[in-house]
Coordinates of C-alpha atoms in Angstrom, one line a residue:
M127 CA 0.0 -0.1 -0.1
P128 CA 1.1 3.3 -0.8
Q129 CA 1.9 5.7 1.8
L130 CA 2.3 9.4 2.0
Y131 CA 5.0 11.2 4.0
A132 CA 5.8 14.6 5.0
T133 CA 8.7 17.0 6.0
S134 CA 9.4 20.8 6.3
D135 CA 12.2 22.8 7.7
L136 CA 15.0 21.3 6.2
H137 CA 17.1 24.1 6.3
V138 CA 19.7 22.4 4.2
T139 CA 22.0 25.1 4.1
H140 CA 22.8 24.8 8.3
R141 CA 25.4 22.0 9.1
G142 CA 24.4 19.4 9.9
N143 CA 21.2 19.2 8.2
S144 CA 21.8 17.8 5.4
D145 CA 23.4 15.2 6.1
H146 CA 19.6 14.4 7.2
L147 CA 18.7 14.3 3.6
D148 CA 19.5 10.6 2.9
A149 CA 16.9 9.4 5.4
I150 CA 14.3 10.7 3.5
R151 CA 13.5 7.8 1.4
P152 CA 10.2 5.9 0.4
T153 CA 8.9 2.7 1.8
T154 CA 7.6 1.3 -2.0
A155 CA 7.7 3.3 -5.2
S156 CA 4.3 4.4 -5.1
D157 CA 5.2 6.5 -2.1
W158 CA 4.3 10.7 -2.1
L159 CA 6.1 13.6 -0.6
I160 CA 5.2 16.6 1.5
V161 CA 7.7 19.0 1.6
A162 CA 6.0 22.5 3.6
G163 CA 8.3 24.6 3.0
D164 CA 11.7 26.5 4.3
V165 CA 14.3 23.9 2.7
A166 CA 16.7 26.8 1.9
E167 CA 16.9 30.7 1.2
R168 CA 18.5 29.9 -2.1
V169 CA 16.5 29.1 -4.9
G170 CA 19.3 27.0 -6.8
V171 CA 19.9 24.9 -3.3
V172 CA 15.7 24.4 -3.2
V173 CA 15.2 23.6 -6.5
D174 CA 18.2 20.5 -6.4
T175 CA 17.2 19.2 -3.1
L176 CA 13.2 18.5 -4.4
A177 CA 15.1 17.2 -7.8
T178 CA 17.0 14.6 -5.6
L179 CA 13.5 14.2 -3.2
R180 CA 11.5 13.3 -6.3
E181 CA 14.1 11.3 -8.0
R182 CA 12.9 9.2 -4.9
F183 CA 9.5 9.8 -4.5
A184 CA 6.7 8.8 -7.2
K185 CA 5.2 12.7 -6.6
V186 CA 6.5 15.2 -4.5
V187 CA 4.6 18.4 -3.4
W188 CA 5.8 21.3 -2.0
V189 CA 4.7 24.8 -0.9
P190 CA 6.7 27.7 0.1
G191 CA 8.3 28.9 3.5
N192 CA 9.4 32.1 4.5
H193 CA 12.5 31.4 3.5
E194 CA 12.2 30.3 0.6
L195 CA 10.8 33.7 -0.3
W196 CA 14.3 35.6 1.6
T197 CA 15.8 37.7 -1.1
T198 CA 19.8 37.4 0.9
P199 CA 23.0 38.6 -0.3
A200 CA 24.0 35.2 -0.7
D201 CA 21.5 34.3 -3.5
P202 CA 22.4 35.3 -7.3
V203 CA 18.4 35.1 -8.1
R204 CA 17.8 39.1 -7.0
A205 CA 13.8 38.4 -8.2
R206 CA 11.9 39.7 -5.0
G207 CA 8.2 38.7 -3.7
E208 CA 5.4 37.6 -6.2
A209 CA 8.5 37.3 -8.9
R210 CA 10.8 35.3 -6.7
Y211 CA 8.1 33.3 -5.8
D212 CA 6.9 32.5 -9.5
E213 CA 10.7 31.7 -10.2
L214 CA 10.2 28.9 -7.4
V215 CA 7.4 27.8 -9.5
R216 CA 9.2 27.3 -12.6
R217 CA 11.8 26.1 -11.3
C218 CA 9.7 23.2 -9.1
R219 CA 7.8 22.1 -12.7
A220 CA 10.8 21.9 -14.5
V221 CA 12.2 18.8 -12.3
D222 CA 8.8 17.6 -11.9
V223 CA 7.6 19.3 -8.0
L224 CA 4.0 19.8 -7.6
T225 CA 3.4 23.5 -6.7
P226 CA 0.3 25.4 -5.2
E227 CA -0.3 27.0 -8.7
D228 CA -0.8 22.8 -10.1
D229 CA -3.6 21.2 -10.4
Y230 CA -4.3 19.4 -6.9
P231 CA -3.8 15.9 -7.0
V232 CA -5.8 13.2 -5.3
W233 CA -4.7 10.4 -2.9
R234 CA -7.0 7.3 -3.8
Y235 CA -5.8 5.0 -0.5
A236 CA -7.9 6.2 1.8
E237 CA -11.6 5.4 2.6
R238 CA -12.9 8.5 0.1
P239 CA -10.2 10.2 -1.9
L240 CA -8.3 12.8 -0.6
T241 CA -7.2 16.0 -2.3
V242 CA -3.7 17.0 -1.4
A243 CA -4.2 20.5 -1.7
P244 CA -0.8 22.8 -0.9
L245 CA -1.1 26.2 -0.4
F246 CA 0.7 29.1 0.1
L247 CA -1.3 32.1 2.4
L248 CA 1.9 34.0 4.4
Y249 CA 0.6 35.8 7.2
D250 CA -1.6 39.1 8.2
Y251 CA -0.4 39.4 11.6
S252 CA -3.7 38.7 13.0
W253 CA -2.3 36.4 15.4
R254 CA -1.1 39.4 18.5
T255 CA -0.8 38.9 22.1
P256 CA -4.0 40.1 24.6
C257 CA -1.8 43.9 25.0
A258 CA -1.9 44.5 21.2
H259 CA -5.0 43.0 20.2
G260 CA -6.8 45.7 18.1
R261 CA -4.1 48.3 18.2
A262 CA -2.4 48.9 14.9
V263 CA 0.0 46.6 13.3
E264 CA 2.9 48.8 13.9
E265 CA 1.7 49.3 17.3
A266 CA 2.0 45.5 17.9
L267 CA 5.4 45.2 16.1
R268 CA 6.8 48.1 18.2
Q269 CA 5.7 45.6 21.6
A270 CA 7.5 42.6 19.6
R271 CA 10.1 44.7 19.2
E272 CA 10.3 46.0 22.4
A273 CA 9.8 41.7 23.6
G274 CA 13.0 41.3 21.7
V275 CA 11.0 39.6 19.2
V276 CA 11.5 40.3 15.2
C277 CA 10.9 38.0 12.7
T278 CA 13.9 38.3 10.0
D279 CA 10.7 38.1 7.2
E280 CA 10.7 42.0 8.3
Y281 CA 14.1 42.4 6.1
Y282 CA 14.5 39.6 3.3
L283 CA 10.8 39.2 2.5
H284 CA 9.8 41.6 0.5
P285 CA 6.3 42.1 -0.6
Q286 CA 6.1 43.5 -4.3
P287 CA 4.2 44.3 -6.3
Y288 CA 1.8 44.9 -3.5
R289 CA 2.0 46.9 -0.4
S290 CA 2.2 44.7 2.4
R291 CA 3.1 41.6 4.0
Q292 CA -0.7 41.7 4.8
E293 CA -2.1 42.8 1.2
W294 CA -0.4 39.6 -0.5
C295 CA -1.8 37.5 2.3
A296 CA -5.3 38.7 1.4
R297 CA -4.6 38.2 -2.5
R298 CA -3.4 34.6 -1.7
L299 CA -6.0 34.0 0.5
R300 CA -8.7 34.8 -2.4
L301 CA -7.5 32.5 -4.5
T302 CA -6.6 29.8 -2.5
E303 CA -10.4 29.6 -0.9
K304 CA -12.0 29.9 -4.2
R305 CA -9.7 26.7 -5.7
L306 CA -10.9 25.0 -2.2
A307 CA -14.8 25.4 -2.9
E308 CA -14.1 23.7 -6.4
I309 CA -13.2 20.5 -4.8
P310 CA -15.7 17.5 -5.2
A311 CA -17.9 17.6 -2.2
D312 CA -17.2 13.9 -1.7
H313 CA -13.6 14.2 -1.5
G314 CA -11.5 15.0 2.1
T315 CA -8.7 16.9 1.8
V316 CA -4.9 17.0 3.3
L317 CA -4.1 20.4 3.1
V318 CA -0.8 21.2 3.3
S319 CA 0.9 24.7 4.0
H320 CA 4.2 26.3 6.0
W321 CA 2.3 28.7 8.1
P322 CA -0.2 26.8 10.3
L323 CA -3.9 27.3 9.2
H324 CA -5.3 27.6 12.8
R325 CA -3.4 29.3 15.7
H326 CA -3.7 26.7 18.3
P327 CA 0.2 25.1 17.3
T328 CA 1.1 28.8 18.8
A329 CA 0.6 27.9 22.4
P330 CA 3.7 26.8 23.1
L331 CA 5.6 29.8 21.3
R332 CA 8.8 31.1 24.2
H333 CA 7.9 34.1 23.0
P334 CA 3.9 34.9 21.9
E335 CA 4.4 37.8 19.6
F336 CA 6.5 35.6 17.6
A337 CA 2.9 34.3 16.4
M338 CA 2.1 37.7 14.1
W339 CA 4.4 36.0 12.0
C340 CA 3.1 32.7 12.0
G341 CA -0.6 32.4 10.1
T342 CA -3.9 34.5 10.3
E343 CA -7.3 34.3 11.7
E344 CA -9.0 34.0 8.0
T345 CA -8.0 30.5 8.0
A346 CA -9.1 29.4 11.6
D347 CA -12.3 27.3 9.9
W348 CA -10.9 26.1 7.2
H349 CA -9.9 22.6 8.3
V350 CA -13.7 22.3 8.5
R351 CA -15.0 24.0 5.6
F352 CA -12.8 21.9 3.0
R353 CA -13.3 18.5 5.1
A354 CA -9.8 18.1 6.0
E355 CA -8.7 14.8 7.0
L356 CA -5.3 16.3 8.1
A357 CA -3.3 18.9 8.0
V358 CA -0.1 19.5 7.5
Y359 CA 2.4 22.4 8.3
G360 CA 5.8 23.4 9.4
H361 CA 7.2 26.9 10.6
L362 CA 7.2 26.5 14.5
H363 CA 9.9 24.1 14.5
I364 CA 7.6 22.1 17.3
P365 CA 7.4 18.7 15.9
R366 CA 3.7 17.0 17.2
T367 CA 0.5 16.3 16.6
T368 CA -2.6 18.2 18.0
Y369 CA -6.0 18.2 17.0
A370 CA -9.1 20.9 16.8
D371 CA -12.3 20.4 15.9
G372 CA -11.4 16.4 15.6
V373 CA -9.3 17.2 12.6
R374 CA -5.5 15.9 13.2
F375 CA -2.6 18.5 12.8
E376 CA 1.1 17.2 11.7
E377 CA 3.8 19.9 12.2
V378 CA 6.5 17.7 10.6
S379 CA 9.9 20.3 11.0
L380 CA 13.4 19.1 10.9
G381 CA 14.5 22.9 12.7
Y382 CA 17.8 23.7 13.4
P383 CA 20.7 21.6 14.3
R384 CA 20.2 23.1 18.1
E385 CA 17.2 22.0 17.9
W386 CA 16.5 18.7 17.1
R387 CA 19.9 17.8 19.5
R388 CA 18.0 18.7 22.1
R389 CA 15.3 16.0 21.6
A390 CA 15.2 13.3 23.4
G391 CA 14.3 10.7 20.0
G392 CA 16.8 13.2 18.0
A393 CA 16.0 14.4 14.5
V394 CA 13.5 13.0 12.9
P395 CA 13.6 14.1 8.9
L396 CA 10.7 12.6 7.2
R397 CA 6.9 11.7 9.1
R398 CA 4.7 9.2 7.5
V399 CA 0.9 11.0 7.8
L400 CA -0.8 8.7 5.8

């Protein structure tokens, strides 16, 4: 029986992480792999890594994380914002890796067909701490800076051609919601995103201010509305299984070496989710 595996936040350019790529292998020739973002910061490294994984798995489904969208001095690809995302999509298609812009594949090895939907949604700063609730975004960001929390996205994740990351997020939400609504009613779904769709996974964050860069209130009910059997995500580097409204949420991140070395089970670069 084919199996569906998932991984995220491989951060392969961090010393020690690339060693775990060899462990990301299928059990059968028909197995699929979900890669839920943050492979690396450089476009070439991202695509080469995905191409390697595609050689091993029957199908690879990828969504971008914030690190793929960074435009850093070390990357010869200078595209920013949506143009950078479009370049990643173009190169992924060239190595036969599915993206959020492609037709959603269907997993047929469950009690009902499951449409595997890779989602690129970003965030809109709506996951606030109580003291920032109802305040302007600028005030919420000021409070986060005072707490010593500033996501690197503020320097490297550019929203062009949109005026802000919130505007880009709103655009992605509209496009994605329309596509999800077109999934056949007799299908369940596997919703794949880099940022969690529901806020509950952010509860263990050491710095609750960081939740602003982790998702949006607009997707709080998507796992119910769109009949999710499973929601797969990364970003938080807190790999675990949780539930919301009876739906299973799986964080499948490897994380940084300083994180996985502290875990009792060590590094877990691959998880079977179905």
